[in-house]
PDB file of C-alpha atoms in Angstrom:
ATOM      1  CA  UNK M   1      98.963 215.324 122.265  1.00 47.00           C
ATOM      2  CA  UNK M   2     101.850 213.241 123.678  1.00 46.00           C
ATOM      3  CA  UNK M   3     100.506 213.596 127.221  1.00 46.00           C
ATOM      4  CA  UNK M   4      97.058 212.515 126.012  1.00 43.00           C
ATOM      5  CA  UNK M   5      98.488 209.405 124.279  1.00 44.00           C
ATOM      6  CA  UNK M   6     100.368 208.444 127.441  1.00 43.00           C
ATOM      7  CA  UNK M   7      97.176 208.856 129.491  1.00 42.00           C
ATOM      8  CA  UNK M   8      95.182 206.658 127.105  1.00 44.00           C
ATOM      9  CA  UNK M   9      97.825 203.925 127.185  1.00 49.00           C
ATOM     10  CA  UNK M  10      97.944 204.097 130.960  1.00 50.00           C
ATOM     11  CA  UNK M  11      94.196 203.613 131.258  1.00 45.00           C
ATOM     12  CA  UNK M  12      94.262 200.629 128.909  1.00 47.00           C
ATOM     13  CA  UNK M  13      97.094 198.992 130.865  1.00 45.00           C
ATOM     14  CA  UNK M  14      95.256 199.398 134.167  1.00 45.00           C
ATOM     15  CA  UNK M  15      92.144 197.685 132.816  1.00 46.00           C
ATOM     16  CA  UNK M  16      94.062 194.571 131.855  1.00 45.00           C
ATOM     17  CA  UNK M  17      96.513 194.526 134.737  1.00 44.00           C
ATOM     18  CA  UNK M  18      93.676 194.127 137.239  1.00 42.00           C
ATOM     19  CA  UNK M  19      93.267 190.531 136.079  1.00 39.00           C
ATOM     20  CA  UNK M  20      96.986 189.697 135.756  1.00 44.00           C
ATOM     21  CA  UNK M  21      98.720 189.751 139.106  1.00 48.00           C
ATOM     22  CA  UNK M  22     102.475 189.335 139.316  1.00 48.00           C
ATOM     23  CA  UNK M  23     103.396 185.654 139.675  1.00 59.00           C
ATOM     24  CA  UNK M  24     105.473 183.000 137.980  1.00 90.00           C
ATOM     25  CA  UNK M  25     106.775 183.825 134.529  1.00 95.00           C
ATOM     26  CA  UNK M  26     104.793 182.768 131.460  1.00 95.00           C
ATOM     27  CA  UNK M  27     106.658 181.385 128.458  1.00 93.00           C
ATOM     28  CA  UNK M  28     105.591 179.882 125.142  1.00 92.00           C
ATOM     29  CA  UNK M  29     105.016 176.432 126.647  1.00 92.00           C
ATOM     30  CA  UNK M  30     102.144 177.643 128.854  1.00 93.00           C
ATOM     31  CA  UNK M  31      99.360 178.010 126.299  1.00 94.00           C
ATOM     32  CA  UNK M  32      96.631 177.969 128.938  1.00 96.00           C
ATOM     33  CA  UNK M  33      98.169 180.899 130.833  1.00 96.00           C
ATOM     34  CA  UNK M  34      98.416 182.915 127.608  1.00 97.00           C
ATOM     35  CA  UNK M  35      94.838 182.184 126.565  1.00 97.00           C
ATOM     36  CA  UNK M  36      93.580 183.093 130.034  1.00 97.00           C
ATOM     37  CA  UNK M  37      95.140 186.534 129.703  1.00 97.00           C
ATOM     38  CA  UNK M  38      93.687 186.876 126.187  1.00 97.00           C
ATOM     39  CA  UNK M  39      90.268 186.173 127.744  1.00 97.00           C
ATOM     40  CA  UNK M  40      90.670 189.210 129.981  1.00 97.00           C
ATOM     41  CA  UNK M  41      90.149 191.243 126.788  1.00 97.00           C
ATOM     42  CA  UNK M  42      87.488 189.200 125.003  1.00 96.00           C
ATOM     43  CA  UNK M  43      86.681 185.661 123.889  1.00 97.00           C
ATOM     44  CA  UNK M  44      89.521 183.228 123.161  1.00 97.00           C
ATOM     45  CA  UNK M  45      89.794 179.514 122.398  1.00 97.00           C
ATOM     46  CA  UNK M  46      92.777 177.293 121.658  1.00 96.00           C
ATOM     47  CA  UNK M  47      93.260 175.813 118.194  1.00 95.00           C
ATOM     48  CA  UNK M  48      96.067 173.974 116.438  1.00 92.00           C
ATOM     49  CA  UNK M  49      98.294 174.929 113.527  1.00 90.00           C
ATOM     50  CA  UNK M  50      99.161 172.271 110.953  1.00 87.00           C
ATOM     51  CA  UNK M  51     102.697 172.303 112.352  1.00 85.00           C
ATOM     52  CA  UNK M  52     101.296 171.056 115.651  1.00 86.00           C
ATOM     53  CA  UNK M  53     101.883 174.327 117.453  1.00 90.00           C
ATOM     54  CA  UNK M  54      99.016 176.030 119.205  1.00 93.00           C
ATOM     55  CA  UNK M  55      97.124 179.101 118.097  1.00 95.00           C
ATOM     56  CA  UNK M  56      94.548 181.222 119.879  1.00 97.00           C
ATOM     57  CA  UNK M  57      91.365 182.128 117.995  1.00 97.00           C
ATOM     58  CA  UNK M  58      90.061 185.264 119.646  1.00 97.00           C
ATOM     59  CA  UNK M  59      87.798 188.294 119.449  1.00 97.00           C
ATOM     60  CA  UNK M  60      88.392 191.692 121.011  1.00 95.00           C
ATOM     61  CA  UNK M  61      86.014 194.660 120.861  1.00 94.00           C
ATOM     62  CA  UNK M  62      84.213 193.103 117.881  1.00 92.00           C
ATOM     63  CA  UNK M  63      87.427 192.408 115.949  1.00 95.00           C
ATOM     64  CA  UNK M  64      88.502 188.820 115.252  1.00 96.00           C
ATOM     65  CA  UNK M  65      92.179 187.929 115.422  1.00 97.00           C
ATOM     66  CA  UNK M  66      94.469 184.915 115.737  1.00 97.00           C
ATOM     67  CA  UNK M  67      97.548 184.588 117.958  1.00 97.00           C
ATOM     68  CA  UNK M  68     100.103 182.157 116.514  1.00 96.00           C
ATOM     69  CA  UNK M  69     102.782 180.560 118.717  1.00 96.00           C
ATOM     70  CA  UNK M  70     105.984 180.938 116.676  1.00 93.00           C
ATOM     71  CA  UNK M  71     109.664 179.930 116.685  1.00 93.00           C
ATOM     72  CA  UNK M  72     109.107 176.827 118.770  1.00 90.00           C
ATOM     73  CA  UNK M  73     111.704 174.286 119.871  1.00 85.00           C
ATOM     74  CA  UNK M  74     111.357 170.524 119.738  1.00 71.00           C
ATOM     75  CA  UNK M  75     110.042 170.720 123.299  1.00 68.00           C
ATOM     76  CA  UNK M  76     107.233 172.993 122.023  1.00 74.00           C
ATOM     77  CA  UNK M  77     108.549 175.969 123.915  1.00 87.00           C
ATOM     78  CA  UNK M  78     107.763 178.915 121.650  1.00 92.00           C
ATOM     79  CA  UNK M  79     109.789 182.119 121.716  1.00 94.00           C
ATOM     80  CA  UNK M  80     107.110 184.517 120.543  1.00 95.00           C
ATOM     81  CA  UNK M  81     103.472 185.127 119.788  1.00 96.00           C
ATOM     82  CA  UNK M  82     102.297 186.621 116.496  1.00 97.00           C
ATOM     83  CA  UNK M  83      98.974 188.494 116.700  1.00 98.00           C
ATOM     84  CA  UNK M  84      97.189 188.861 113.368  1.00 97.00           C
ATOM     85  CA  UNK M  85      93.962 190.523 112.235  1.00 97.00           C
ATOM     86  CA  UNK M  86      92.870 190.682 108.606  1.00 96.00           C
ATOM     87  CA  UNK M  87      90.230 193.115 107.349  1.00 95.00           C
ATOM     88  CA  UNK M  88      88.314 191.584 104.463  1.00 92.00           C
ATOM     89  CA  UNK M  89      87.319 193.867 101.582  1.00 91.00           C
ATOM     90  CA  UNK M  90      88.811 196.943 103.269  1.00 94.00           C
ATOM     91  CA  UNK M  91      91.347 198.201 100.731  1.00 95.00           C
ATOM     92  CA  UNK M  92      93.200 201.360 101.800  1.00 96.00           C
ATOM     93  CA  UNK M  93      95.842 202.858  99.556  1.00 96.00           C
ATOM     94  CA  UNK M  94      99.507 202.090 100.130  1.00 96.00           C
ATOM     95  CA  UNK M  95      99.976 205.751 100.997  1.00 96.00           C
ATOM     96  CA  UNK M  96      97.467 205.485 103.859  1.00 96.00           C
ATOM     97  CA  UNK M  97      99.131 202.337 105.188  1.00 97.00           C
ATOM     98  CA  UNK M  98     102.540 204.026 104.997  1.00 97.00           C
ATOM     99  CA  UNK M  99     101.169 207.040 106.861  1.00 96.00           C
ATOM    100  CA  UNK M 100      99.842 204.772 109.616  1.00 96.00           C
ATOM    101  CA  UNK M 101     103.156 202.945 110.040  1.00 96.00           C
ATOM    102  CA  UNK M 102     105.104 206.195 110.035  1.00 96.00           C
ATOM    103  CA  UNK M 103     103.060 207.551 112.933  1.00 94.00           C
ATOM    104  CA  UNK M 104     102.851 204.426 115.156  1.00 93.00           C
ATOM    105  CA  UNK M 105     105.448 202.605 117.238  1.00 90.00           C
ATOM    106  CA  UNK M 106     103.612 199.361 118.000  1.00 92.00           C
ATOM    107  CA  UNK M 107     102.025 197.015 115.503  1.00 93.00           C
ATOM    108  CA  UNK M 108     102.545 197.005 111.768  1.00 95.00           C
ATOM    109  CA  UNK M 109      99.951 197.460 109.060  1.00 97.00           C
ATOM    110  CA  UNK M 110     100.207 196.234 105.497  1.00 97.00           C
ATOM    111  CA  UNK M 111      98.170 195.321 102.439  1.00 97.00           C
ATOM    112  CA  UNK M 112      97.828 191.588 101.810  1.00 96.00           C
ATOM    113  CA  UNK M 113      98.025 189.953  98.345  1.00 95.00           C
ATOM    114  CA  UNK M 114      94.283 190.529  97.807  1.00 94.00           C
ATOM    115  CA  UNK M 115      94.652 194.235  98.551  1.00 95.00           C
ATOM    116  CA  UNK M 116      92.974 193.969 101.976  1.00 96.00           C
ATOM    117  CA  UNK M 117      94.279 195.684 105.109  1.00 97.00           C
ATOM    118  CA  UNK M 118      96.026 193.599 107.768  1.00 97.00           C
ATOM    119  CA  UNK M 119      97.536 194.292 111.174  1.00 98.00           C
ATOM    120  CA  UNK M 120     100.155 192.348 113.123  1.00 97.00           C
ATOM    121  CA  UNK M 121     102.023 192.623 116.400  1.00 97.00           C
ATOM    122  CA  UNK M 122     104.631 190.311 117.944  1.00 97.00           C
ATOM    123  CA  UNK M 123     105.009 189.542 121.655  1.00 97.00           C
ATOM    124  CA  UNK M 124     108.348 188.224 122.930  1.00 95.00           C
ATOM    125  CA  UNK M 125     107.961 185.239 125.279  1.00 95.00           C
ATOM    126  CA  UNK M 126     111.584 184.040 125.309  1.00 93.00           C
ATOM    127  CA  UNK M 127     112.801 183.227 128.841  1.00 91.00           C
ATOM    128  CA  UNK M 128     109.341 184.083 130.167  1.00 94.00           C
ATOM    129  CA  UNK M 129     107.441 187.265 130.955  1.00 95.00           C
ATOM    130  CA  UNK M 130     105.364 188.222 133.967  1.00 96.00           C
ATOM    131  CA  UNK M 131     101.560 187.959 133.743  1.00 96.00           C
ATOM    132  CA  UNK M 132     101.335 191.744 134.144  1.00 96.00           C
ATOM    133  CA  UNK M 133     103.789 192.272 131.283  1.00 96.00           C
ATOM    134  CA  UNK M 134     101.884 189.922 128.977  1.00 97.00           C
ATOM    135  CA  UNK M 135      98.591 191.572 129.913  1.00 97.00           C
ATOM    136  CA  UNK M 136     100.094 194.965 129.067  1.00 97.00           C
ATOM    137  CA  UNK M 137     101.058 193.621 125.617  1.00 97.00           C
ATOM    138  CA  UNK M 138      97.471 192.517 124.978  1.00 98.00           C
ATOM    139  CA  UNK M 139      96.316 195.944 126.155  1.00 97.00           C
ATOM    140  CA  UNK M 140      98.559 197.537 123.537  1.00 97.00           C
ATOM    141  CA  UNK M 141      97.111 195.187 120.909  1.00 98.00           C
ATOM    142  CA  UNK M 142      93.587 196.237 121.893  1.00 97.00           C
ATOM    143  CA  UNK M 143      94.485 199.913 121.603  1.00 96.00           C
ATOM    144  CA  UNK M 144      96.103 199.312 118.201  1.00 96.00           C
ATOM    145  CA  UNK M 145      93.016 197.502 116.882  1.00 96.00           C
ATOM    146  CA  UNK M 146      90.680 200.227 118.149  1.00 96.00           C
ATOM    147  CA  UNK M 147      92.752 202.943 116.527  1.00 95.00           C
ATOM    148  CA  UNK M 148      93.258 201.000 113.280  1.00 96.00           C
ATOM    149  CA  UNK M 149      89.538 200.282 112.852  1.00 94.00           C
ATOM    150  CA  UNK M 150      88.858 203.985 113.310  1.00 93.00           C
ATOM    151  CA  UNK M 151      91.605 204.834 110.820  1.00 95.00           C
ATOM    152  CA  UNK M 152      90.121 202.419 108.244  1.00 94.00           C
ATOM    153  CA  UNK M 153      86.588 203.769 108.552  1.00 91.00           C
ATOM    154  CA  UNK M 154      86.796 205.871 105.338  1.00 89.00           C
ATOM    155  CA  UNK M 155      87.771 202.699 103.445  1.00 88.00           C
ATOM    156  CA  UNK M 156      85.060 200.448 104.886  1.00 85.00           C
ATOM    157  CA  UNK M 157      82.330 199.008 102.687  1.00 77.00           C
ATOM    158  CA  UNK M 158      78.945 198.266 104.204  1.00 63.00           C
ATOM    159  CA  UNK M 159      78.713 195.873 105.884  1.00 58.00           C
ATOM    160  CA  UNK M 160      82.184 195.602 107.361  1.00 55.00           C
ATOM    161  CA  UNK M 161      83.700 192.117 107.545  1.00 53.00           C
ATOM    162  CA  UNK M 162      86.669 191.407 109.778  1.00 56.00           C
ATOM    163  CA  UNK M 163      88.573 188.121 109.706  1.00 54.00           C
ATOM    164  CA  UNK M 164      91.749 186.540 110.989  1.00 53.00           C
ATOM    165  CA  UNK M 165      92.812 183.941 108.405  1.00 49.00           C
ATOM    166  CA  UNK M 166      94.923 180.843 109.106  1.00 46.00           C
ATOM    167  CA  UNK M 167      98.681 180.737 108.556  1.00 46.00           C
ATOM    168  CA  UNK M 168      99.938 179.865 105.079  1.00 46.00           C
ATOM    169  CA  UNK M 169     100.865 176.296 105.953  1.00 48.00           C
ATOM    170  CA  UNK M 170      97.308 175.491 107.073  1.00 44.00           C
ATOM    171  CA  UNK M 171      95.116 174.157 104.240  1.00 37.00           C
ATOM    172  CA  UNK M 172      91.937 174.952 106.141  1.00 40.00           C
ATOM    173  CA  UNK M 173      88.927 175.468 103.898  1.00 36.00           C
ATOM    174  CA  UNK M 174      86.945 177.310 106.524  1.00 36.00           C
ATOM    175  CA  UNK M 175      87.869 180.153 108.825  1.00 37.00           C
ATOM    176  CA  UNK M 176      86.914 180.197 112.511  1.00 37.00           C
ATOM    177  CA  UNK M 177      86.784 183.970 112.621  1.00 38.00           C
ATOM    178  CA  UNK M 178      84.459 185.826 110.304  1.00 37.00           C
ATOM    179  CA  UNK M 179      81.920 187.862 112.205  1.00 38.00           C
ATOM    180  CA  UNK M 180      81.504 191.554 111.642  1.00 36.00           C
ATOM    181  CA  UNK M 181      82.955 194.222 113.866  1.00 36.00           C
ATOM    182  CA  UNK M 182      80.347 195.748 116.129  1.00 36.00           C
ATOM    183  CA  UNK M 183      80.031 199.416 116.947  1.00 35.00           C
ATOM    184  CA  UNK M 184      83.655 200.403 116.238  1.00 37.00           C
ATOM    185  CA  UNK M 185      84.543 203.989 115.496  1.00 33.00           C
ATOM    186  CA  UNK M 186      81.039 205.175 116.237  1.00 29.00           C
ATOM    187  CA  UNK M 187      79.437 203.097 113.473  1.00 28.00           C
ATOM    188  CA  UNK M 188      77.349 199.899 113.621  1.00 27.00           C
ATOM    189  CA  UNK M 189      78.061 197.130 111.143  1.00 27.00           C
ATOM    190  CA  UNK M 190      75.937 194.059 110.422  1.00 23.00           C
ATOM    191  CA  UNK M 191      77.229 190.513 110.059  1.00 26.00           C
ATOM    192  CA  UNK M 192      78.325 189.263 106.670  1.00 24.00           C
ATOM    193  CA  UNK M 193      79.086 185.909 105.093  1.00 27.00           C
ATOM    194  CA  UNK M 194      82.695 184.859 105.535  1.00 30.00           C
ATOM    195  CA  UNK M 195      84.977 184.900 102.524  1.00 27.00           C
ATOM    196  CA  UNK M 196      87.403 182.087 101.723  1.00 30.00           C
ATOM    197  CA  UNK M 197      90.812 183.568 102.567  1.00 32.00           C
ATOM    198  CA  UNK M 198      92.818 181.198 100.446  1.00 33.00           C
ATOM    199  CA  UNK M 199      95.405 180.809 103.212  1.00 36.00           C
ATOM    200  CA  UNK M 200      96.659 184.328 103.690  1.00 39.00           C
ATOM    201  CA  UNK M 201      99.819 184.434 105.744  1.00 42.00           C
ATOM    202  CA  UNK M 202     100.976 187.058 108.215  1.00 46.00           C
ATOM    203  CA  UNK M 203     103.783 189.132 106.739  1.00 43.00           C
ATOM    204  CA  UNK M 204     107.245 187.776 107.280  1.00 40.00           C
ATOM    205  CA  UNK M 205     106.089 184.155 107.629  1.00 40.00           C
TER     206      UNK M 205
END
């Protein structure tokens, strides 16, 4: 089982690394370089948080997520990237979330204030990382999302709705990400109307 997990991770890394050759280091001030790597794994556009810091509104394998630039200096050099995906109306038990976290090393799952499942992962950008390293982090995020969607399948209503809500400080009334996941875990899900998130915040923020 361990050898199989290592093989799967290796294959995911190779897919992303093909588009991220070793070059100058990328830090939190280079939003365009980060979003370009995010685009190697799906669609991604740049948005703005109310604080003035950038965010990336993205979609990967049918799952919507947002990447928030966090812990930024006055020069807008951000130390880390917070990846967040919220799963609307998917309400696993706390025991199932605990079991997930106990068996995984990367990413953290939790239940938001509305009882919906959420997933986060942080990427360290302090002092810069190589393009290949950043691509490998996005590859891990993709693997986590694939596995988590499969894990949540018993809890999914029909149709499934997947969202990535704005940070708590953003009083946005609409959400840029609200389309349904497509074909995950061997099941097809139709689109659904987006729900007002009420400003859910990633845990720890």
